[in-house]
Coordinates of C-alpha atoms and ligand atoms in Angstrom, one line a residue:
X1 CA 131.2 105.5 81.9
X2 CA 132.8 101.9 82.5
X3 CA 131.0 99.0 82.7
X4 CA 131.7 98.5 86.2
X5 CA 130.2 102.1 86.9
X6 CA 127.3 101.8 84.9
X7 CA 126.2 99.0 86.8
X8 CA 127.2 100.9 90.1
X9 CA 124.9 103.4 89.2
X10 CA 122.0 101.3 88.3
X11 CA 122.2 99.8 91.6
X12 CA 122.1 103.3 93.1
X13 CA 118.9 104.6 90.9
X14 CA 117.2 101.1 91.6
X15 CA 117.8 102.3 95.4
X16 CA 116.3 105.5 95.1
X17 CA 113.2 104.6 93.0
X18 CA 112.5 101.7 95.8
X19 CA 112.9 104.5 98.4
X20 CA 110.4 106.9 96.8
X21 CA 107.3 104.1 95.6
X22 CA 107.6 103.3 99.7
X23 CA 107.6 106.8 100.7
X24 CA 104.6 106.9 98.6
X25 CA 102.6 103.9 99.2
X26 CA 103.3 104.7 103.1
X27 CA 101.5 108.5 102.0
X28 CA 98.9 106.8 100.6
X29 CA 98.1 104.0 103.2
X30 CA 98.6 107.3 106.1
X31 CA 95.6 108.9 103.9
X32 CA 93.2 106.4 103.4
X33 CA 93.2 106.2 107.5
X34 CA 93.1 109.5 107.9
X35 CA 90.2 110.0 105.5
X36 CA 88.0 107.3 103.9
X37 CA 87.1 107.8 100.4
X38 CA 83.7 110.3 99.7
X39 CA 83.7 111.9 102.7
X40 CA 84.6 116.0 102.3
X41 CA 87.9 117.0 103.6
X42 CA 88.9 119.7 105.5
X43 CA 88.9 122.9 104.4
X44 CA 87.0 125.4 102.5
X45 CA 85.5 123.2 99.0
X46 CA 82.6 124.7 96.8
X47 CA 80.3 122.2 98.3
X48 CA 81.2 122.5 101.7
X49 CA 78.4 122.0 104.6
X50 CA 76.1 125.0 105.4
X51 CA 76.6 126.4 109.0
X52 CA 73.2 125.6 109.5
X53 CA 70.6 122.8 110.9
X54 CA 69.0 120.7 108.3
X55 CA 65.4 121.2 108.0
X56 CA 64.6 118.1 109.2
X57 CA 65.9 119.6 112.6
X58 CA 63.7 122.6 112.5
X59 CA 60.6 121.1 112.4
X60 CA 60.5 119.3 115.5
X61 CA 63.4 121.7 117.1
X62 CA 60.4 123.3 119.1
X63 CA 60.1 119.7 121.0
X64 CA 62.9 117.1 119.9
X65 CA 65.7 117.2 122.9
X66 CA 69.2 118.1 121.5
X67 CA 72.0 116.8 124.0
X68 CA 74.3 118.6 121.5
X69 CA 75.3 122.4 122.0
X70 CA 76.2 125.1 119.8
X71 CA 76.8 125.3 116.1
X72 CA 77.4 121.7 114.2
X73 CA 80.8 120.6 114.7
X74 CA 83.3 121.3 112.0
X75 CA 83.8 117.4 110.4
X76 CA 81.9 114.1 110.8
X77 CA 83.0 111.6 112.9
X78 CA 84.1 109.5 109.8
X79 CA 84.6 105.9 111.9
X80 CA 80.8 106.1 112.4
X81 CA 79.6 106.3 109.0
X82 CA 79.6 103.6 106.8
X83 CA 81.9 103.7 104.1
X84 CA 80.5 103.9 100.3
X85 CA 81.2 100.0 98.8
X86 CA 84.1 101.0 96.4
X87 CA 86.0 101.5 99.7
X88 CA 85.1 97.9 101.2
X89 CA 85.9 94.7 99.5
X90 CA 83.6 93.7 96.9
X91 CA 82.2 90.4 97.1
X92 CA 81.5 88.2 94.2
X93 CA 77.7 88.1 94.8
X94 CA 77.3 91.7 95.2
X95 CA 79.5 92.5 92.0
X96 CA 76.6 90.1 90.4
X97 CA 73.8 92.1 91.6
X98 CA 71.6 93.2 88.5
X99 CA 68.9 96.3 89.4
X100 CA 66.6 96.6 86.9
X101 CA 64.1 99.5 87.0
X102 CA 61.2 97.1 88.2
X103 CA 63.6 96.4 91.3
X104 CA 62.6 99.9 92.5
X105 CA 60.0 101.5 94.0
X106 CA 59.9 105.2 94.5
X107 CA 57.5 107.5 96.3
X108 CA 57.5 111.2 96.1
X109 CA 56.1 113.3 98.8
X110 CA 54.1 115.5 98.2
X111 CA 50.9 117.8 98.8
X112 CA 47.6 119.4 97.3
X113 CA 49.0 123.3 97.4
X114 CA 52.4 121.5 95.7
X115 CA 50.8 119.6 92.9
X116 CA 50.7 122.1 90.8
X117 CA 53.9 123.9 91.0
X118 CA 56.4 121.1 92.2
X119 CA 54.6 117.9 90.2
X120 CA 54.8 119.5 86.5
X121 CA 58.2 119.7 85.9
X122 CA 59.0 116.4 87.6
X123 CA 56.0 114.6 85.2
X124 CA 57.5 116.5 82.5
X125 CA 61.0 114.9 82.8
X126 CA 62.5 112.1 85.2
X127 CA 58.9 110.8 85.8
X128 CA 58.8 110.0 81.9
X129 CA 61.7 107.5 82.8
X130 CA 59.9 105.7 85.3
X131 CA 56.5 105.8 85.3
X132 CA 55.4 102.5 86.7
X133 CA 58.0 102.8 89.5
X134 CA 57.2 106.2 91.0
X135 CA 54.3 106.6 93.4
X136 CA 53.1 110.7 94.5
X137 CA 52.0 110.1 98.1
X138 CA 50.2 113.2 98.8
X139 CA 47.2 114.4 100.6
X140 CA 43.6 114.7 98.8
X141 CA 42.3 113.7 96.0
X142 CA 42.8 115.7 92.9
X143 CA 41.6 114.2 89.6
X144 CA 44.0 116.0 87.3
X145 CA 46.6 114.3 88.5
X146 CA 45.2 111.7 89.3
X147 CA 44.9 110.7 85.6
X148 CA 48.4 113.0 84.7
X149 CA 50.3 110.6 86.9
X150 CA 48.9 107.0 85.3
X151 CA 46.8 106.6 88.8
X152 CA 49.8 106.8 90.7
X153 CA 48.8 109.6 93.4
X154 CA 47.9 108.0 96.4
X155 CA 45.5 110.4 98.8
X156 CA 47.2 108.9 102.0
X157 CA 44.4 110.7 104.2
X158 CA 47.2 112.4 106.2
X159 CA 46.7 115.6 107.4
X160 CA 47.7 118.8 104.8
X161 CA 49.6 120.8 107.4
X162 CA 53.6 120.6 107.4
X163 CA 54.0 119.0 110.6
X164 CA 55.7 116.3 111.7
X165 CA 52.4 114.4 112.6
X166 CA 51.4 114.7 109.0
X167 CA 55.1 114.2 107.4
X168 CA 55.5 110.9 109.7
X169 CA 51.8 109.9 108.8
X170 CA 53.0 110.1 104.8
X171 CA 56.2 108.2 105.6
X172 CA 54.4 105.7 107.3
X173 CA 51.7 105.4 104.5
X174 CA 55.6 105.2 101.9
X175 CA 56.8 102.3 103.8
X176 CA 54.0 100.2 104.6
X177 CA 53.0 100.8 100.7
X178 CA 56.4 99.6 99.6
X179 CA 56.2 96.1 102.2
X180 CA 53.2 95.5 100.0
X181 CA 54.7 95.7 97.1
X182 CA 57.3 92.9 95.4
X183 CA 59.7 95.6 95.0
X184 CA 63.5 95.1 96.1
X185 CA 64.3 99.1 96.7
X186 CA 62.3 101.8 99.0
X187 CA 63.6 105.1 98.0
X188 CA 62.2 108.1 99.1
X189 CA 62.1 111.9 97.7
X190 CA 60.3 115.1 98.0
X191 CA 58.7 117.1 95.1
X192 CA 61.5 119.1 94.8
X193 CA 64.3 116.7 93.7
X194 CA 65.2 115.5 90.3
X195 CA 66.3 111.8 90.6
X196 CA 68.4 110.9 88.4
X197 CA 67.1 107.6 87.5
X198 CA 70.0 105.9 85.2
X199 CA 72.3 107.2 87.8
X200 CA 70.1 105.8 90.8
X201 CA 69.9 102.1 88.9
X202 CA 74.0 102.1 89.1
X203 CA 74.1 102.9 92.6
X204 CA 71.8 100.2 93.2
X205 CA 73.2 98.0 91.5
X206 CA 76.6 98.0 93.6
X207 CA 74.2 96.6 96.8
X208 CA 72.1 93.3 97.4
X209 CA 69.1 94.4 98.6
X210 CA 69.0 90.8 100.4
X211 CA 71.6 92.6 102.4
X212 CA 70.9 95.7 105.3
X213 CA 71.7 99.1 102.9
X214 CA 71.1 102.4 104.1
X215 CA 71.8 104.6 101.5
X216 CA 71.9 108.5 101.8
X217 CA 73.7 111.6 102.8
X218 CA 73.2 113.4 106.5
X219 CA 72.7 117.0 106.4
X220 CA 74.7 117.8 110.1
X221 CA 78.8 116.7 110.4
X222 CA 78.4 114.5 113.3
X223 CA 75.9 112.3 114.5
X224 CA 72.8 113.4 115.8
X225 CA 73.0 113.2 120.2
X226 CA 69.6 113.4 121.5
X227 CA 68.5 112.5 125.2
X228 CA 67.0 108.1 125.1
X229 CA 63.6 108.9 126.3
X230 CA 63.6 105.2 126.3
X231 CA 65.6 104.0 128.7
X232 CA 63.9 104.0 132.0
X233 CA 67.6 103.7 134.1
X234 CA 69.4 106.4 134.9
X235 CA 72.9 106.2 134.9
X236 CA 74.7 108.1 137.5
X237 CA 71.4 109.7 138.0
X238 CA 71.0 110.9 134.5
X239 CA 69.6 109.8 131.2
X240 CA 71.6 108.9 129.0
X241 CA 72.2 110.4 125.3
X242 CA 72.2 108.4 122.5
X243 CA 73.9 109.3 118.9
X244 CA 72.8 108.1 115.7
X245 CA 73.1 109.4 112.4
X246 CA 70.1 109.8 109.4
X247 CA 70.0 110.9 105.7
X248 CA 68.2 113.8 105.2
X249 CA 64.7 113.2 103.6
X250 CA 65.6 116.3 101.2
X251 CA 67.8 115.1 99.2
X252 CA 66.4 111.4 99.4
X253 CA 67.6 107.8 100.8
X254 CA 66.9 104.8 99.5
X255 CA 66.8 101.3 101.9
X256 CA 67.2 97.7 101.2
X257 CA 64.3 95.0 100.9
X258 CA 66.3 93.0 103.3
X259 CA 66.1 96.3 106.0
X260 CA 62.8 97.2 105.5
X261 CA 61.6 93.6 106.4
X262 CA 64.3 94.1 109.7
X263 CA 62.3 97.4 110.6
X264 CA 59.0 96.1 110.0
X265 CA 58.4 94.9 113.7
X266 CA 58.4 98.7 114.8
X267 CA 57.5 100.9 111.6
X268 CA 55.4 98.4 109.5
X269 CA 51.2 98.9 109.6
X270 CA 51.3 102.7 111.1
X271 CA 53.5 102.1 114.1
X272 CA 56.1 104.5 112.6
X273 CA 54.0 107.4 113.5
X274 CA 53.6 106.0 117.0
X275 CA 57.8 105.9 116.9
X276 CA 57.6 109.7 116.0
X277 CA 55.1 110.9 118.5
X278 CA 57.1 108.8 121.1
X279 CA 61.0 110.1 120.2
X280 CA 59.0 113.6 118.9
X281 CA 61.5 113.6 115.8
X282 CA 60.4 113.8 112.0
X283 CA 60.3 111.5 109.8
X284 CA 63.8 111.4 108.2
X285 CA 64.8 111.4 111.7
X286 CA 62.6 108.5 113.2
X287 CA 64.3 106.5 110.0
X288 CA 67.8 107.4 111.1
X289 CA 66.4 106.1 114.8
X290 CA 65.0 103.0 114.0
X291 CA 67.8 102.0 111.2
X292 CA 71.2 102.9 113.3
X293 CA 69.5 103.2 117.2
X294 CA 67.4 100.3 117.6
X295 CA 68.1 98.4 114.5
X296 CA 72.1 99.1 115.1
X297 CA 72.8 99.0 110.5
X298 CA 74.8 102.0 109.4
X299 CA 74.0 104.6 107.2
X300 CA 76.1 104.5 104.3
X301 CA 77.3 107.6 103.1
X302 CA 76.5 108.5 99.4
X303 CA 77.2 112.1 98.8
X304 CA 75.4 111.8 94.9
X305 CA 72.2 112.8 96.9
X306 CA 71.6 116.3 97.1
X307 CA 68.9 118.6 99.0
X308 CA 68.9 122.2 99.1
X309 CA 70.5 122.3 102.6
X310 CA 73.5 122.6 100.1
X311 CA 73.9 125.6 97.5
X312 CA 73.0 123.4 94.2
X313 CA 74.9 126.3 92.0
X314 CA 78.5 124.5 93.2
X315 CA 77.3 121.5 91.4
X316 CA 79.4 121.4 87.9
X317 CA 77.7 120.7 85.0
X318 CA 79.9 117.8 83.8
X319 CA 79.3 116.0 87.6
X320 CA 75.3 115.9 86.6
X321 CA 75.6 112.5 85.0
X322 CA 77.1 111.0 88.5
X323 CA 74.8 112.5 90.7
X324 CA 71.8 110.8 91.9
X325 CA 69.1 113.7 93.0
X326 CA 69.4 117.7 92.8
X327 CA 66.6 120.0 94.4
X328 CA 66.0 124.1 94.5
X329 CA 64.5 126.3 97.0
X330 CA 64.2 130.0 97.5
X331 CA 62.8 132.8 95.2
X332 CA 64.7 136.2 94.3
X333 CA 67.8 136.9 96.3
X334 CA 67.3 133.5 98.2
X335 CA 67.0 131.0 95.2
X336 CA 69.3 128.0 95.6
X337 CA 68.9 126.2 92.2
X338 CA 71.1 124.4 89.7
X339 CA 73.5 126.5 87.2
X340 CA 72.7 124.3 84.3
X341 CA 72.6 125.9 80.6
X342 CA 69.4 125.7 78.5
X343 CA 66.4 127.0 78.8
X344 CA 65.1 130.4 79.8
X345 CA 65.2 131.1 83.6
X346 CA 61.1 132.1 82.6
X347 CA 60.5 128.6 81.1
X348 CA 62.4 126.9 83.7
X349 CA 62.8 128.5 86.9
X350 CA 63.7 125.3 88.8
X351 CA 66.2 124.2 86.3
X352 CA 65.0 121.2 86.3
X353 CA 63.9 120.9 82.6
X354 CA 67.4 122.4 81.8
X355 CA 69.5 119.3 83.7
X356 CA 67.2 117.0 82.1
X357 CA 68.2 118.5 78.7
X358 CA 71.8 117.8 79.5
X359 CA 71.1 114.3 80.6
X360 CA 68.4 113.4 77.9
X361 CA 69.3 115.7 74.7
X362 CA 66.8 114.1 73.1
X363 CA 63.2 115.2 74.6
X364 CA 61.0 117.7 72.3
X365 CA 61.7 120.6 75.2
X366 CA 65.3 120.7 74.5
X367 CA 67.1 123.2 72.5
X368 CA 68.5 121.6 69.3
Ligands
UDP1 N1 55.0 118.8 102.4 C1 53.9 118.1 102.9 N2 52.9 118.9 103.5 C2 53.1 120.2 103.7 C3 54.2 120.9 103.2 C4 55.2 120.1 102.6 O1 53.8 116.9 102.7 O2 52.2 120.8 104.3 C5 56.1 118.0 101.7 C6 56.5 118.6 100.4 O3 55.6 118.3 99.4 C7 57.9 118.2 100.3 C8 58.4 118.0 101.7 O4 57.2 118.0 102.5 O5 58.0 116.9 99.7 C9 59.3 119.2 102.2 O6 58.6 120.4 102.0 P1 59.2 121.7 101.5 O7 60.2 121.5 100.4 O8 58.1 122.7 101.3 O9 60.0 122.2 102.8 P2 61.5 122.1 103.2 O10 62.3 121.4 102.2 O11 62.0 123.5 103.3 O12 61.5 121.4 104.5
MN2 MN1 62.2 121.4 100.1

């Protein structure tokens, strides 16, 4: 090749390698509008969404007006979530934000038939990591674990039944017992998840809780539509719908300081309950209500929380570490639990004891 056509050619290939990085960056840019990061895509992925309403829904089907028809709508609305931080532009002051486990308080739900069979396995391994943290709300007293759980089971006096008067009674007994307290995190399970606590420090840790933070993962694709029994005008003759979006209490949520203070005015000293009985929703619901209805904060969508609306044996083993909470459900052909190696389905039928083995090898109930 000449000189003068070795520099002709370089000219071309310096042509064509411009061309393709801005066919690419143009791909890209089309993408990221199309889909913002952590939200599923389209089509069939092992941990697609059930065809089915959350169980949050069920409860208070029997009463709670649904302006929305049929089965849940194939996607979310993505421009109505809020998008997870790494998607946003990080701010200096919230890179510096340091959550240390003292930062957090967590309450479990829970309830006298569950002690037993749901507290065990979570005393015998993600309890161990935060003792001082994690508060049992349940309701009566019981002794044994009473002294099992360091004092930490609170007898919140609600009713025992499993209806949303006694669920939003506990909730409201979880949030007024967090305002109390100095801490800079409410986050909220039930006795069947696993938290994942290193995992749930490091998601903290990317928020100010001096800023409004929603944090947790809807169990239905779009917003929930229901009728505003609150509005007193019609329009056009009509009431009018109103559309927010909640994280299922199932697989957990945790909320700011800075929110929590913000929703005090309607859910702080037992008016949450009243909020319940009023827009006749549960509790994970009436959250969703206050936060993004009256409140008007967003949700923001972290898909490391997991309830069992979601088959948990799609979860990999290797994703464990980057997940916040897991749960399980079900007995013989229904069971939804984890596929995690370790110990005998006999010895641990959750698989609870068997994800903490792969998280913490060290504990005396793991397999050497
Ligand atoms: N629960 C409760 N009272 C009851 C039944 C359940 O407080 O009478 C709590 C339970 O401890 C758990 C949550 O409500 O934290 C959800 O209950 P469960 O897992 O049995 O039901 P599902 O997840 O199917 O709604
Ligand atoms: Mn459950």
């Amino acid at each position: 090749m000449s000189p003068a056509m070795r520099v002709h050619f370089r000219v071309v290939m310096k042509a064509v390698l411009l061309c393709c990085a801005a066919a690419l960056s143009m791909l890209c840019f089309y993408r990221s509008l199309q889909l913002p990061h952590g939200i599923p895509s389209k089509g069939p992925s092992p941990s697609a969404w059930q065809e089915r309403a959350p169980r949050s829904l069920s409860y208070g089907s029997r009463d709670y007006e649904s302006a929305s028809t049929g089965p849940l709508a194939p996607q979310y609305d993505t421009n109505e979530l809020q998008q997870p931080l790494d998607t946003v532009e990080v701010t200096p002051a919230q890179q510096e934000v340091l959550t240390s486990l003292g930062d957090l308080f967590i309450s479990v739900k829970t309830t006298l038939s569950y002690h037993r069979s749901r507290l065990d396995v979570i005393l015998k391994t993600w309890f161990t990591l935060a003792q001082e943290e994690t508060w049992f709300f349940s309701d009566s007293q019981d002794p044994e674990y009473q002294e099992r759980t360091n004092g930490h089971l609170i007898n919140t006096n609600c009713s025992t039944s499993h209806n949303r008067k006694a669920l939003c009674c506990k909730m409201s007994v979880e949030f007024d017992t967090f305002l109390r307290s100095d801490k800079k995190w409410f986050c909220h399970f039930d006795d069947d998840n696993y938290v994942n606590i290193p995992k749930l420090l490091s998601t903290l840790g990317k928020y100010s809780p001096q800023e409004d933070w929603y944090l947790g993962r809807p169990s239905i694709r779009t917003p929930l539509e229901i009728l505003d029994r609150e509005k007193k005008k019609l329009v056009d003759g009509r009431k009018e719908n109103i559309k927010f979006w909640f994280a299922t209490g199932g697989a957990g949520f945790c909320i700011s300081r800075a929110l929590a203070l913000k929703m005090s005015p309607v859910a702080s000293g037992g008016k949450f309950i009243s909020v319940c009985e009023r827009i006749r929703l549960p509790d994970d619901v009436t959250i969703g209500y206050i936060i993004e209805h009256l409140l008007k904060k967003k949700l923001t969508y972290t898909p490391e929380f997991h309830s069992h609306l979601e088959p948990m044996k799609f979860l990999r083993q290797e994703s464990f570490p980057e997940q916040i909470t897991f749960s399980y459900s079900g007995q013989g052909r229904d069971l939804n639990v984890l596929k995690a190696e370790g110990l005998d389905e006999r010895i641990d039928p959750t698989r609870f004891m068997s994800l903490h083995c792969y998280l913490f090898p060290h504990y005396s109930f793991c397999p050497r």
